[in-house]
Amino acid sequence: MKVVLFDIESHFTPAVMEEAMDLVRETNEYDLTQPEEGFYHFISRQPDYHVEMAFKSDGTVSAKCQCTVFKRTRQCKHALAALLMLRDHILRSRRAKSKSKHENLLLDDVLKKMTVTELRNFISTHAQSHSAFRAEILANYLHLIKKPDYHHLLLDMTPMDKFGTIKLNRNNLKTVRNIIGTLLRQAQQLLKEKALSETFQILEATLHHLYRLSIKVPQFQEQLYTELRLALRIFDTLCHQSMAPRLQHSAFVLAMDISGREGYTFLKGTKPLLLSIEPFILEEKSRLAAFQLAEKKAILDSRQQLSWASIVMRWMRLWDIRSTGKPVKAVLNRLMPDILQELSRQGDHEDVIYSLHFVQTDTYPKTILKGMLQAGLRAARQTGDRALVSRLAYQLSLSYLDTDAWDILLETDHESAQRILKVVKEYYAPATDEVADQLLLRGWSATGDKDELLGRLNAIGDMNLLIRFDDQLKTSHRTQLEDVYATHIYATREAYGGVIARQKLSNIFGHLKSIDLSAGVAEKLKLMDKKNKGGTGPQAADIRGFVFDLDGVIVDTAVHHFQSWKIILKELGADITEEDDHHTRGASRMESLEYLLTRYGIKLTHEEKEMWAAKKNEVYLEAIEQITPRDLLPGALAFLIDTRKAGLKLALGSASKNARGVLKKLAIEDRFDAILDGNDAKESKPNPEIFTKACEALQLDPAEVVVFEDAAKGVQAALAAGCHAVGLGDPMALKEADIVISGLDQSTPTLIIEQLS
Ligand code: BG6
Ligand code: MG
């Protein structure tokens, strides 16, 4: 029998073909050999048959079987089956071999002239039972025809049951991915040739299909993402070309359509579709539509909320759109720290800076807020916005004592960096805050301010720190340095005695030798041994008077002071925090205002400061308007009475100019021998002035006086005046006090005197 090998089907009826196909399926063991050019030998074992075939150059092939049916009728199902298998074999080996360029060109030429129907017919004729092969040919050549239908091709090759459910398994997944891979290679090639519209057609179909598959068959998502990533990258490159408006519009529709789907996923390492098309979303209507989509997703797509929220933020800046909905605002507010980090990670510096405006400082914990400001500082440096760099670095250095930020500030704004050191020095007593100490030491060492450096090191009293910095000081401040070491060694010896002291000091001795200070220090120690005997601190047994602070000790007006500042600073555009309370407590009105203005970088003239200070007082007075003796703090009145009974003198030492008015409301003004208030002292606590004056008024030596204070600054002022200090409140914040109690109801005057002795 003789047939055209690539057109076998047209020679036989479907019934005969079917019979042969059945046999092909049954034949699972056979040998197909080519003993000589154009001649094939087919021997099957299971079931047993034997066909010889000769291939002519005109594409026809004649077959001869050994069976009786063939001998009788010159054709049989065996011969036909063998031919089908031969055709399969030839196609396979052809596919395996890469075709020569020349062959490809010829084929391209032929295919270019065909319509899609002709192409399909051609393919189904020549590759009937090989759908993967057929699809591959289509994938390779479909772009050559006028209206290529990629959707159809992709659907066609995706296995589905009769209900339209996609039936992918490991095997056919490979085929599907191959075809898509081929299409994407075509797209890349077309893009290179600047065939933008053709490229888009392929991408449109593949993107749709890939997203559909990855949603419908999630178990293969990871594999499909490989092609999806490639498709997205090509799409992004396409969008960077100068596309015709109509094509841009189609890309917009595609991106909106896919992004809007439930289950749409942002793929790591790729640009979101909507951002690829962003450059040509120019009309207000389209912008609004895209923005609303992002907003909707930011609320609903909980899995990818952050990415959507970042896009919303970006478009708010870029397109100057305001988000109105409360739920979106809530999402943005909640995610703001992460949004900032995300934008920062992506290098979207302008978006970071823009987003900073939306940060509501009192919503986030301190450490998070710090992270946000740091992201802002990075962005500001990248964009070269010096003013912003200096503002953020200032804020970070001052509020968070961030040494890195301070270094940056020193680079950009020397004067401000110096100011920070001044403020921090003023507000953090030595050794009360390790971070503040670190900042100051590093700062002064960078600015070369050696007096300050040594002063602080001495006051902190940590020899390990001194060892770290003394190299810079040993030439200019040799004697002082020797003094500091000698004093420390002397005190350690006094406290621990010989052996233990030697152990504790061994590293210091070693260090002193290495920097050649041993001899000087030893000399100083000798002198000290001669001179120093006994302590000079106030003797507790001599106590003859008590001085009480007012706000926070006798009456709980400290909260009203703080609340009033909060209201005032809000009007000035800043949200003050609990920590600021620590700094304003005990400080005079103007001192407190100065601190807050510096802290929040607000600049005012002298007159304005006076005005705001007065305003604060108005708010405060209104808050305490209703105060009565019932507002005395627990145990306060009893403590005052017992003090008098114990034969001690009493004074009030408050920084408040309102003190007398408050005492009047509390009906205790005549319980004191002397009343000193904010009008009596020029200097604010921690300056000792107010307590020194109180002692004078009581005609007592400061060593005979105990001061009761709720503010760290007050405790420092008392000690600086030479008085004893009892702290009321947080033992950590008041750790410098001789004794700390939680309130006056927790002790008695006699107990205090006993404890101090
Ligand atoms: C102190 C308060 O007692 O008085 C401070 O602790 C306050 O918080 C200061 O700033 C001054 O008060 P006034 O009433 O003079 O504003
Ligand atoms: Mg107080």
Coordinates of C-alpha atoms in Angstrom, one line a residue, residues 114 176 201 255 294 465 489 548 690 708:
M114 CA -1.3 31.3 5.5
V176 CA 1.6 23.9 29.3
Q201 CA -1.1 40.4 22.3
A255 CA -3.5 45.7 34.3
A294 CA -5.8 50.2 45.3
L465 CA 34.5 54.7 80.0
I489 CA 41.4 54.5 93.4
F548 CA 8.2 70.5 100.8
I690 CA 15.0 77.9 95.9
F708 CA 10.6 66.3 99.8

